[in-house]
Amino acid sequence: MTESPPRGAERDLFRDTWVRYLGYANEVGEAFRSMVPTAVVWLSYGVSSSYVLADAIDKGKKAGDVPNPEASRSTRVTVAVVDTFVWQALASVAIPGFTINRVCAASLYVLGTATRWPLAVRKWTTTALGLLVIPVIIHPIDRSVDFLLDSSLRKLYPSVEKPSSS
């Protein structure tokens, strides 16, 4: 989970509570892909995508409530929603989902060619590996998406304070 907010700061439901873990649902779904029906994996993407959309809407509402003479309310809301949505879509859904999918697919393939373990053992091993990789990839992906957006999309924003995405 992210660091706790500074004393006196407002707690962010989507960053500072258990709700943050909903963003990882698709990664768990990918880890279990070899053991569950495809519909369950797609459902996990639905949960993660709903989290992304809800966080983006929340950040847009909060940006609209903060007065700023440099930018109109609609500009602040648009920047917050777009920045949060793109950041979360990349850092919480697309990149980690792809990463866990490839780690699990590769490990299932390697275990199938390098061992004589029964299929059930190979699938459970692959699932365990996928679950273990999740906490390892979170921070590098978050920092990479920050760098990507700072180097591209965020350069297009007018002089509005950078939304806090991670």
Tab-separated table of C-alpha atoms in Angstrom:
chain	number	residue	atom	x	y	z
A	1	MET	CA	0.000	0.000	0.000
A	2	THR	CA	1.141	3.592	-0.420
A	3	GLU	CA	2.645	5.561	2.429
A	4	SER	CA	0.164	6.862	4.967
A	5	PRO	CA	-0.856	10.495	4.454
A	6	PRO	CA	0.854	13.185	6.527
A	7	ARG	CA	-0.817	14.041	9.803
A	8	GLY	CA	-3.792	16.311	9.249
A	9	ALA	CA	-3.969	15.479	5.526
A	10	GLU	CA	-7.152	14.083	4.062
A	11	ARG	CA	-7.144	10.316	3.580
A	12	ASP	CA	-7.533	9.317	-0.049
A	13	LEU	CA	-9.986	6.430	-0.340
A	14	PHE	CA	-8.343	5.201	-3.542
A	15	ARG	CA	-4.719	5.451	-2.401
A	16	ASP	CA	-4.650	5.097	1.387
A	17	THR	CA	-7.155	2.312	2.135
A	18	TRP	CA	-7.839	-1.304	1.215
A	19	VAL	CA	-9.707	-0.016	-1.872
A	20	ARG	CA	-6.261	0.423	-3.514
A	21	TYR	CA	-6.002	-3.366	-3.765
A	22	LEU	CA	-8.934	-3.439	-6.201
A	23	GLY	CA	-6.507	-1.991	-8.739
A	24	TYR	CA	-4.498	-5.216	-8.487
A	25	ALA	CA	-7.444	-7.524	-9.208
A	26	ASN	CA	-6.412	-8.087	-12.825
A	27	GLU	CA	-2.909	-9.115	-11.741
A	28	VAL	CA	-4.398	-11.732	-9.436
A	29	GLY	CA	-6.670	-12.806	-12.290
A	30	GLU	CA	-3.657	-13.184	-14.582
A	31	ALA	CA	-1.808	-15.212	-11.950
A	32	PHE	CA	-4.765	-17.625	-11.783
A	33	ARG	CA	-5.376	-17.649	-15.572
A	34	SER	CA	-4.182	-21.239	-16.006
A	35	MET	CA	-6.581	-22.450	-13.321
A	36	VAL	CA	-9.810	-20.501	-13.790
A	37	PRO	CA	-12.205	-19.906	-16.685
A	38	THR	CA	-11.299	-16.972	-18.930
A	39	ALA	CA	-14.469	-15.185	-17.776
A	40	VAL	CA	-12.993	-14.948	-14.263
A	41	VAL	CA	-9.861	-13.277	-15.654
A	42	TRP	CA	-11.993	-10.798	-17.624
A	43	LEU	CA	-14.036	-10.122	-14.479
A	44	SER	CA	-10.805	-9.264	-12.649
A	45	TYR	CA	-10.057	-6.716	-15.399
A	46	GLY	CA	-13.542	-5.293	-14.897
A	47	VAL	CA	-12.840	-4.799	-11.188
A	48	SER	CA	-9.494	-3.110	-11.879
A	49	SER	CA	-10.930	-0.927	-14.619
A	50	SER	CA	-13.790	0.146	-12.346
A	51	TYR	CA	-11.224	1.132	-9.734
A	52	VAL	CA	-9.343	3.209	-12.337
A	53	LEU	CA	-12.499	4.979	-13.478
A	54	ALA	CA	-13.692	5.659	-9.918
A	55	ASP	CA	-10.291	7.079	-8.924
A	56	ALA	CA	-10.217	9.335	-11.990
A	57	ILE	CA	-13.715	10.659	-11.232
A	58	ASP	CA	-12.776	11.204	-7.583
A	59	LYS	CA	-9.644	13.163	-8.531
A	60	GLY	CA	-11.669	15.245	-10.999
A	61	LYS	CA	-14.204	16.152	-8.308
A	62	LYS	CA	-11.427	17.090	-5.885
A	63	ALA	CA	-9.662	19.213	-8.523
A	64	GLY	CA	-12.916	21.040	-9.216
A	65	ASP	CA	-13.242	21.969	-5.549
A	66	VAL	CA	-9.805	23.630	-5.327
A	67	PRO	CA	-9.844	27.269	-6.431
A	68	ASN	CA	-7.010	28.233	-8.746
A	69	PRO	CA	-6.870	31.621	-10.505
A	70	GLU	CA	-4.451	30.256	-13.130
A	71	ALA	CA	-6.822	27.655	-14.589
A	72	SER	CA	-10.559	27.349	-15.026
A	73	ARG	CA	-12.529	24.743	-13.127
A	74	SER	CA	-13.163	22.697	-16.273
A	75	THR	CA	-9.448	22.716	-17.109
A	76	ARG	CA	-8.508	21.551	-13.603
A	77	VAL	CA	-11.110	18.789	-13.683
A	78	THR	CA	-10.117	17.645	-17.180
A	79	VAL	CA	-6.408	17.558	-16.336
A	80	ALA	CA	-7.030	15.622	-13.115
A	81	VAL	CA	-9.348	13.091	-14.752
A	82	VAL	CA	-7.162	12.519	-17.814
A	83	ASP	CA	-3.916	12.334	-15.850
A	84	THR	CA	-5.328	9.982	-13.221
A	85	PHE	CA	-7.108	7.785	-15.769
A	86	VAL	CA	-4.074	7.414	-18.044
A	87	TRP	CA	-1.692	6.878	-15.123
A	88	GLN	CA	-3.923	4.305	-13.444
A	89	ALA	CA	-4.795	2.531	-16.708
A	90	LEU	CA	-1.097	2.062	-17.447
A	91	ALA	CA	0.281	1.519	-13.922
A	92	SER	CA	-2.569	-0.514	-12.430
A	93	VAL	CA	-4.057	-2.415	-15.363
A	94	ALA	CA	-2.205	-2.588	-18.686
A	95	ILE	CA	1.484	-2.902	-17.804
A	96	PRO	CA	1.188	-5.090	-14.682
A	97	GLY	CA	-1.466	-7.290	-16.313
A	98	PHE	CA	0.767	-7.846	-19.332
A	99	THR	CA	3.800	-8.439	-17.108
A	100	ILE	CA	2.098	-11.048	-14.911
A	101	ASN	CA	0.582	-12.701	-17.989
A	102	ARG	CA	3.992	-13.083	-19.623
A	103	VAL	CA	5.718	-14.228	-16.404
A	104	CYS	CA	3.063	-16.894	-15.879
A	105	ALA	CA	3.035	-18.000	-19.521
A	106	ALA	CA	6.824	-18.262	-19.586
A	107	SER	CA	6.999	-20.131	-16.292
A	108	LEU	CA	4.299	-22.595	-17.366
A	109	TYR	CA	6.187	-23.194	-20.611
A	110	VAL	CA	9.570	-23.602	-18.890
A	111	LEU	CA	8.127	-25.926	-16.251
A	112	GLY	CA	6.494	-27.971	-19.012
A	113	THR	CA	9.750	-28.414	-20.898
A	114	ALA	CA	12.214	-28.605	-17.990
A	115	THR	CA	10.320	-30.794	-15.529
A	116	ARG	CA	8.151	-33.858	-15.458
A	117	TRP	CA	5.885	-32.383	-12.846
A	118	PRO	CA	2.173	-33.117	-13.248
A	119	LEU	CA	0.181	-30.365	-14.956
A	120	ALA	CA	-1.648	-29.458	-11.732
A	121	VAL	CA	1.673	-28.867	-9.925
A	122	ARG	CA	2.986	-26.769	-12.823
A	123	LYS	CA	-0.189	-24.653	-12.806
A	124	TRP	CA	-0.069	-24.085	-9.048
A	125	THR	CA	3.625	-23.231	-9.248
A	126	THR	CA	2.931	-20.773	-12.053
A	127	THR	CA	0.099	-19.186	-10.059
A	128	ALA	CA	2.277	-18.885	-6.946
A	129	LEU	CA	5.064	-17.301	-8.985
A	130	GLY	CA	2.626	-14.833	-10.550
A	131	LEU	CA	1.306	-13.828	-7.130
A	132	LEU	CA	4.838	-13.453	-5.738
A	133	VAL	CA	5.876	-11.194	-8.626
A	134	ILE	CA	3.049	-8.685	-8.010
A	135	PRO	CA	4.654	-6.818	-5.083
A	136	VAL	CA	8.018	-6.819	-6.865
A	137	ILE	CA	6.741	-5.069	-10.012
A	138	ILE	CA	4.510	-2.413	-8.426
A	139	HIS	CA	7.035	0.319	-7.604
A	140	PRO	CA	9.197	-0.010	-10.744
A	141	ILE	CA	6.076	0.179	-12.916
A	142	ASP	CA	4.703	3.156	-10.948
A	143	ARG	CA	7.985	5.067	-11.293
A	144	SER	CA	8.264	4.187	-14.997
A	145	VAL	CA	4.737	5.430	-15.688
A	146	ASP	CA	5.513	8.639	-13.764
A	147	PHE	CA	8.591	9.138	-15.951
A	148	LEU	CA	6.624	8.347	-19.126
A	149	LEU	CA	3.838	10.798	-18.316
A	150	ASP	CA	6.252	13.481	-17.086
A	151	SER	CA	8.095	13.136	-20.412
A	152	SER	CA	4.998	13.233	-22.589
A	153	LEU	CA	1.382	13.888	-21.622
A	154	ARG	CA	2.107	16.119	-18.632
A	155	LYS	CA	4.078	18.520	-20.833
A	156	LEU	CA	0.808	19.343	-22.601
A	157	TYR	CA	-0.998	20.534	-19.483
A	158	PRO	CA	-1.412	24.229	-18.860
A	159	SER	CA	0.150	25.650	-15.714
A	160	VAL	CA	-1.945	23.528	-13.407
A	161	GLU	CA	-0.429	21.705	-10.467
A	162	LYS	CA	0.535	18.156	-11.431
A	163	PRO	CA	-2.113	15.732	-10.149
A	164	SER	CA	-0.840	13.262	-7.563
A	165	SER	CA	-1.160	9.950	-9.344
A	166	SER	CA	0.799	7.444	-7.384
